[in-house]
Short mmCIF file of C-alpha atoms in Angstrom, two decimals:
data_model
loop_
_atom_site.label_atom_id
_atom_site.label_comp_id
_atom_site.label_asym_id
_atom_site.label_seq_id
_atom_site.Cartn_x
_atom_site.Cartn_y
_atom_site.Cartn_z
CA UNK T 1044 -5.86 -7.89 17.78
CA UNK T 1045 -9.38 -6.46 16.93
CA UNK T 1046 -9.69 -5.33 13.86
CA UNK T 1047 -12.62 -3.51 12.15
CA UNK T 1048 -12.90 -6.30 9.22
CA UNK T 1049 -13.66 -8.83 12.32
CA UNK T 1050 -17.16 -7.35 12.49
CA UNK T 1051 -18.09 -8.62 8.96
CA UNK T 1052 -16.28 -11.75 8.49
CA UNK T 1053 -19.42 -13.74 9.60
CA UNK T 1054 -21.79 -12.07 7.08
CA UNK T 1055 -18.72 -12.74 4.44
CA UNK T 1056 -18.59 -16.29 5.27
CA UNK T 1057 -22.60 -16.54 5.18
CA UNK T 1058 -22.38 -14.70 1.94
CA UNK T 1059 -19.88 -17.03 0.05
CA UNK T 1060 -21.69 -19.96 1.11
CA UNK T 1061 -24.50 -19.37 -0.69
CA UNK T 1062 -23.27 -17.06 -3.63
CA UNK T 1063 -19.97 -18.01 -5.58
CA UNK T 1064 -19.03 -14.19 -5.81
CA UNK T 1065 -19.32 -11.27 -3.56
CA UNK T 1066 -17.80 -8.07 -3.32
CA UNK T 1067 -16.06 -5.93 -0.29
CA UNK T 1068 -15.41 -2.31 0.10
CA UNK T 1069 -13.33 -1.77 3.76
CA UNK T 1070 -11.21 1.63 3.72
CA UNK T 1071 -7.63 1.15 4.92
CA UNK T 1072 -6.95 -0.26 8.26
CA UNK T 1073 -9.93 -2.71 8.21
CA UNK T 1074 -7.77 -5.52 8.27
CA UNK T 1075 -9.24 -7.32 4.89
CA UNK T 1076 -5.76 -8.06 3.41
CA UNK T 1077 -4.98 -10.87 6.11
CA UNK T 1078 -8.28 -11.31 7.62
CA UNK T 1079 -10.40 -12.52 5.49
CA UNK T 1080 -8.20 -15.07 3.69
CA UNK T 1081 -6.97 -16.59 7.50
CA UNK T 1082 -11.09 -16.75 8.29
CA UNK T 1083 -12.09 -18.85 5.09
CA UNK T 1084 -9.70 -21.35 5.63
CA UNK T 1085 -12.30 -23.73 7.56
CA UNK T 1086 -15.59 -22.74 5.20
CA UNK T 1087 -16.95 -26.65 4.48
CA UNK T 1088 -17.33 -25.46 0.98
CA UNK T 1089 -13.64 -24.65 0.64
CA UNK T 1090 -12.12 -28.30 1.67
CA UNK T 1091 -8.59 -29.00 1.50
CA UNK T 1092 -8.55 -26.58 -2.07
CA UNK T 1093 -6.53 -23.56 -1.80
CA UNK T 1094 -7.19 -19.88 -1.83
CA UNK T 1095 -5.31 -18.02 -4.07
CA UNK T 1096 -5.12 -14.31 -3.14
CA UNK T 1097 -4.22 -11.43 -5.90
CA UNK T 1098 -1.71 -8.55 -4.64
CA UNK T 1099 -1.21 -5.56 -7.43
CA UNK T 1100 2.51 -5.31 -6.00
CA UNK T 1101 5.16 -8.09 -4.98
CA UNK T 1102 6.20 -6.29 -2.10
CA UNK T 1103 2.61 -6.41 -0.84
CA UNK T 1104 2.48 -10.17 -1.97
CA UNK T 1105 5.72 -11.25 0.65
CA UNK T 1106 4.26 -8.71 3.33
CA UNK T 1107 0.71 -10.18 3.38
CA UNK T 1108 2.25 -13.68 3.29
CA UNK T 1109 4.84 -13.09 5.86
CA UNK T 1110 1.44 -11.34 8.13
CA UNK T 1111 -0.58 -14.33 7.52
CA UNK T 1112 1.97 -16.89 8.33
CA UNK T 1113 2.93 -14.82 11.57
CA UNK T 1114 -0.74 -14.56 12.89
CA UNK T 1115 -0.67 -18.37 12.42
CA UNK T 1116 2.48 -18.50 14.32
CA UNK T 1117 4.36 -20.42 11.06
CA UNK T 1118 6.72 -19.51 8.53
CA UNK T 1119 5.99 -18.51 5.19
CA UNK T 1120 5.63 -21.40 2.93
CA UNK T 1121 3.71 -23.59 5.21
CA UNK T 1122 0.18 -22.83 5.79
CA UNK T 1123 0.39 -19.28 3.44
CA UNK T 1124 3.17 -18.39 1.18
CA UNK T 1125 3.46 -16.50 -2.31
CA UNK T 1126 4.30 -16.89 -6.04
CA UNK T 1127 5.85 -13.86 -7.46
CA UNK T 1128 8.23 -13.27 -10.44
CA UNK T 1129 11.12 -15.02 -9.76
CA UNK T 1130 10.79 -16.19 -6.77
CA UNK T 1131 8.23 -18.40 -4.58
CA UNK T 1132 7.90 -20.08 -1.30
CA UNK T 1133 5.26 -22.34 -1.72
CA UNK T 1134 5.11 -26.02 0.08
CA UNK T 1135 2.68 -29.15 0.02
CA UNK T 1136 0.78 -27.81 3.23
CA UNK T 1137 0.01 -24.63 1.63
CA UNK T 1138 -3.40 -23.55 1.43
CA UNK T 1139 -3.23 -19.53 0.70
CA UNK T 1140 -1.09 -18.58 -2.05
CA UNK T 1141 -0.44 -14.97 -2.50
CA UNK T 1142 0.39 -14.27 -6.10
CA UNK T 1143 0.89 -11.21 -8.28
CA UNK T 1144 -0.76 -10.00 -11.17
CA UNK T 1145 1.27 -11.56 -14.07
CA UNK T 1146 1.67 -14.87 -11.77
CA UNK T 1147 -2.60 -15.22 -11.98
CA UNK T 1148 -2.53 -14.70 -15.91
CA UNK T 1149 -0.50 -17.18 -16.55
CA UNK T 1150 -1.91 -19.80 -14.55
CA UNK T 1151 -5.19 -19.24 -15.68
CA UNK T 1152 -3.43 -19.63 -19.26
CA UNK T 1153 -2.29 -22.95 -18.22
CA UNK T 1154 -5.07 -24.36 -15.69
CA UNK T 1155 -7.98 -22.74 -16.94
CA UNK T 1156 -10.13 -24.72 -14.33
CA UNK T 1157 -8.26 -23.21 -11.76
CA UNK T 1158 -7.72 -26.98 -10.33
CA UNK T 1159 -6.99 -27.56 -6.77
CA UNK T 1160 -8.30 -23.76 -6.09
CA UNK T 1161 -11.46 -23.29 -4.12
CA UNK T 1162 -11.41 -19.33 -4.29
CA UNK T 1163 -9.76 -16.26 -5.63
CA UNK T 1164 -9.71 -12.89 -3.78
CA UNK T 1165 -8.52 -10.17 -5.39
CA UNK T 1166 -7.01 -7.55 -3.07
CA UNK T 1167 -6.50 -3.93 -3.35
CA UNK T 1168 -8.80 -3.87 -6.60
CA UNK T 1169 -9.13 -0.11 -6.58
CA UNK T 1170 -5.74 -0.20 -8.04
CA UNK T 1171 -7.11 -0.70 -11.41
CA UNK T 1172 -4.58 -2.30 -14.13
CA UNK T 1173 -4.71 -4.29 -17.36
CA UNK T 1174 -3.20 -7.05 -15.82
CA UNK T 1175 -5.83 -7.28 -12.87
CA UNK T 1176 -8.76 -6.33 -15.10
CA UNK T 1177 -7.30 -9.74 -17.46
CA UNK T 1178 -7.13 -11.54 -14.38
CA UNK T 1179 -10.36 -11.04 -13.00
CA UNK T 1180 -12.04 -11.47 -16.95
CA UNK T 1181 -10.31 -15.09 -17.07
CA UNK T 1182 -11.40 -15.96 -13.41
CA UNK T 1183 -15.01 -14.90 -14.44
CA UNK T 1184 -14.75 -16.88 -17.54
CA UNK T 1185 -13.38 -19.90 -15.74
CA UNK T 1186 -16.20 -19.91 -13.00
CA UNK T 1187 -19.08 -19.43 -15.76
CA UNK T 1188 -17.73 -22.52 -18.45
CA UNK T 1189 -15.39 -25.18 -16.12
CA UNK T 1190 -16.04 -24.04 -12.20
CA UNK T 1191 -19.62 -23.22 -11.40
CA UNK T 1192 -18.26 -24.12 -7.37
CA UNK T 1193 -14.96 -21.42 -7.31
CA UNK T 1194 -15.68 -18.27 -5.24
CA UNK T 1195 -14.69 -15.42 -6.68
CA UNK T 1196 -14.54 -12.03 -3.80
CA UNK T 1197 -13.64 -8.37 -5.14
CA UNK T 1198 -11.97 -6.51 -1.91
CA UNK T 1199 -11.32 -2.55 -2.72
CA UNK T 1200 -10.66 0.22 -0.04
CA UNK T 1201 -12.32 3.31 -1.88
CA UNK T 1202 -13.99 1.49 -5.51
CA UNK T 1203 -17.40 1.73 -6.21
CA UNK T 1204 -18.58 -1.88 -5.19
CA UNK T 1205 -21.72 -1.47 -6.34
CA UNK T 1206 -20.60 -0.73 -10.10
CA UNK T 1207 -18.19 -4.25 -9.55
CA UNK T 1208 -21.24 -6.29 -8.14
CA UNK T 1209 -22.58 -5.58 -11.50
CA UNK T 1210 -20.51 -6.82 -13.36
CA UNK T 1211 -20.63 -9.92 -11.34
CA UNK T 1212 -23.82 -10.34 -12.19
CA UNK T 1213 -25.39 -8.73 -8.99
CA UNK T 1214 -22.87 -10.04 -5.79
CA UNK T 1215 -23.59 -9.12 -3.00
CA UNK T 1216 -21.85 -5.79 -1.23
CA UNK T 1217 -20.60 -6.16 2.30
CA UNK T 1218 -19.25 -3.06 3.80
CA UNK T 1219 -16.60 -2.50 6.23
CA UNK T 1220 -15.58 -0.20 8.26
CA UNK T 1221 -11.40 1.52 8.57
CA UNK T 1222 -9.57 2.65 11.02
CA UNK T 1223 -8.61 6.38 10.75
CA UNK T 1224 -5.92 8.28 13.19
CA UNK T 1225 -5.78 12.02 13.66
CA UNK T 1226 -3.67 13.62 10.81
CA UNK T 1227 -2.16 16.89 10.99
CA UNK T 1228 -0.94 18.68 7.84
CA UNK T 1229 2.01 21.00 8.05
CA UNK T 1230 3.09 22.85 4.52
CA UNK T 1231 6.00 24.51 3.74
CA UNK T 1232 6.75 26.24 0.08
CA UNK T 1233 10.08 25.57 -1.62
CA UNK T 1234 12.38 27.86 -1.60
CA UNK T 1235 12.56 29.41 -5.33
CA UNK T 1236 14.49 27.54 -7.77
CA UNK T 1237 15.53 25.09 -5.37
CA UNK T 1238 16.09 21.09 -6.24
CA UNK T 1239 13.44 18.82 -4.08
CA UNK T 1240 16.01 16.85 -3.36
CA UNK T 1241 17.74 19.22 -0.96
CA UNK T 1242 14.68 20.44 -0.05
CA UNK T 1243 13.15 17.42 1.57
CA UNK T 1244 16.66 16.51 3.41
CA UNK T 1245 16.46 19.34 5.11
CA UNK T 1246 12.37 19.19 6.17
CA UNK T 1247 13.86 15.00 7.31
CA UNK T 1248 16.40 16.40 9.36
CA UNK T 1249 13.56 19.56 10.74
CA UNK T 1250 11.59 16.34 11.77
CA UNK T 1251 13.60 14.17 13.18
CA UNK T 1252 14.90 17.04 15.68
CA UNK T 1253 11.45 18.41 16.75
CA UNK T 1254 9.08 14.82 16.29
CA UNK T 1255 9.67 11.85 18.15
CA UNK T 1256 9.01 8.44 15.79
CA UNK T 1257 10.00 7.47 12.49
CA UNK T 1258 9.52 9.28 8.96
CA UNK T 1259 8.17 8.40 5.75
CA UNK T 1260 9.14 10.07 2.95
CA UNK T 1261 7.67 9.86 -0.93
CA UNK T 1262 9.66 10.80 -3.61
CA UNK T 1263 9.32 10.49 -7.44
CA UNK T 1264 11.64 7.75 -8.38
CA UNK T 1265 14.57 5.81 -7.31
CA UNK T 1266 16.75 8.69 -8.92
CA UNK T 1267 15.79 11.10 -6.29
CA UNK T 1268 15.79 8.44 -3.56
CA UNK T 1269 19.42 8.21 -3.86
CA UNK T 1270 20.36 12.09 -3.93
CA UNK T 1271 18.09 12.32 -0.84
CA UNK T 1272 19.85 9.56 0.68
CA UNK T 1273 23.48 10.76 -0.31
CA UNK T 1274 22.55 14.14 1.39
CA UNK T 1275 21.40 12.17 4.42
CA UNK T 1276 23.77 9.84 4.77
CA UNK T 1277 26.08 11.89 7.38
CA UNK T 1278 24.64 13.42 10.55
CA UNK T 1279 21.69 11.80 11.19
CA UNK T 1280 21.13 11.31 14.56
CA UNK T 1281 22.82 8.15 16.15
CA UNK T 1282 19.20 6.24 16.99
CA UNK T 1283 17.72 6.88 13.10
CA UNK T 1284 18.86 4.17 10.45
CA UNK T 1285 17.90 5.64 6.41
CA UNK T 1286 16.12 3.01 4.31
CA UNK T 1287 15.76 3.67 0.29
CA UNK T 1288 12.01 1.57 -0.62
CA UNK T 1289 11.41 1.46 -4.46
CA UNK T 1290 10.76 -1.71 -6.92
CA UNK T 1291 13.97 -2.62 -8.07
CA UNK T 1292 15.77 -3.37 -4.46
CA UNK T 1293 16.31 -6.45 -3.69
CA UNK T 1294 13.94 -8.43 -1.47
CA UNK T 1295 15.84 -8.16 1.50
CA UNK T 1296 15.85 -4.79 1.27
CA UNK T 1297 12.24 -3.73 0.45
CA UNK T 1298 11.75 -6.30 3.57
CA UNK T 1299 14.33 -4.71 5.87
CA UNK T 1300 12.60 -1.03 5.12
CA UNK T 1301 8.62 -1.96 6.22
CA UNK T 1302 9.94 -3.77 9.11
CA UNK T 1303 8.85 -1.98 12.24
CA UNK T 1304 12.06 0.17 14.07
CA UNK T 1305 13.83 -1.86 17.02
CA UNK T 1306 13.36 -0.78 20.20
CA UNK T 1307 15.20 2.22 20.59
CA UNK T 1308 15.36 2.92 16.96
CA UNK T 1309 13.92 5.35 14.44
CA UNK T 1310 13.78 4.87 10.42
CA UNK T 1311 13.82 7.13 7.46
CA UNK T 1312 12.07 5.57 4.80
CA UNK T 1313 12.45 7.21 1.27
CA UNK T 1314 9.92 5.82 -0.98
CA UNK T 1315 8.41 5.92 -4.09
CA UNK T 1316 4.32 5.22 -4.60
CA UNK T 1317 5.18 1.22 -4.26
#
């Protein structure tokens, strides 16, 4: 598949072979997520060390593993897998780890010198938290007093990279471009004093009878992700399966809602901002 990131991941690997930072800015859609770990696996100046790449969200951790590993035609826990609170799939031919916030802390706590780790990529950065802001501090203090050699790449969608390659002591900014679709917006008002919950079943069941495709719906919390789903749990139409999406579902769950429709098939996704 040809992705937009493709374009740059030759200046990226030129770049990190002669600086041991550098930062990215691709919108969404470039591709950076899985690309550019998958591309530095065979840099000379990585070796048999790993790459350990930082996802904000644990659901985005076992996707971007699960992508990786599929591209590679492998399961997860061979070539890629991830570390994330309670839970890991992780083997001895592992050479991309995806880990979570907390996961990077506390290593870094532990193994300071990061051993065994030729680079650290930290993903979605434009998220902004305490945790990644700690993690990236600790990686920066690492490089400058035990590993001058461990590359250290910022990847962000919309931050200012410029304002990040200073504080990385001038990286280097390599720019990619997204992939944008045609969007349409259609609005329509609440009726007065009416709960969103009933609301927004009734615009999901307005959808599914006049658009073809599946529907993804945000909602404010897992609270109103179960009223919505009560309300659509009869008459949906026979092809549509409902999926809930919010952080305290199980893994199988949160798995079994990204996964693309069957053939045939239509979801409902009701999610919060995870």
């Amino acid at each position: 598949m040809s992705l937009p990131i493709n374009a740059v991941l030759p200046e990226i690997l030129t770049t990190l072979a002669s600086s041991t930072a550098a930062v990215l800015v691709a919108p969404p859609g470039a591709g950076k997520t899985t690309g550019v770990p998958l591309a530095l696996l065979g840099a000379p100046w990585l070796g048999p060390r790993r790459i350990l790449v930082l996802e904000p969200r644990r659901l985005a951790a076992r996707a971007a593993a699960a992508r990786m590993a599929f591209l590679l035609g492998e399961r997860v826990g061979e070539t890629v897998g991830y570390r994330i609170r309670l839970e890991h799939r992780v083997g001895p031919r592992t050479r991309i780890e995806v880990v979570t916030e907390g996961i990077l802390t506390r290593r870094l706590q532990d193994d300071p010198g990061l051993e065994g780790v030729g680079a650290v990529l930290f993903d979605e950065f434009h998220e902004r938290s305490l945790a990644a802001d700690t993690g990236l501090a600790l990686t920066l203090a690492s490089q400058a007093l035990l590993r001058d050699d461990l590359r250290i790449l910022v990847m962000s969608a919309t931050l200012d990279g410029d304002a990040v390659a200073t504080l990385l002591d001038g990286a280097p900014v390599i720019r990619s471009d997204g992939r944008a679709y045609p969007v349409q917006t259609h609005h329509r008002a609440p009726r007065p004093n009416a709960r969103i919950e009933g609301e927004v079943a009734q615009v999901v069941r307005d959808v599914l009878s006049s658009e073809s495709g599946s529907v993804l719906v945000f909602l404010p919390g897992a609270g109103e992700i179960r009223r919505v789903e009560g309300m659509l749990a009869e008459g949906l139409p026979s092809d549509v399966s409902l999926h809930p999406l919010h952080g305290t579902l199980p893994p199988a769950q949160q798995d079994a809602a990204i996964a693309p429709a069957a053939a045939g098939r239509r979801k409902v996704v009701l999610a919060t901002s995870i």
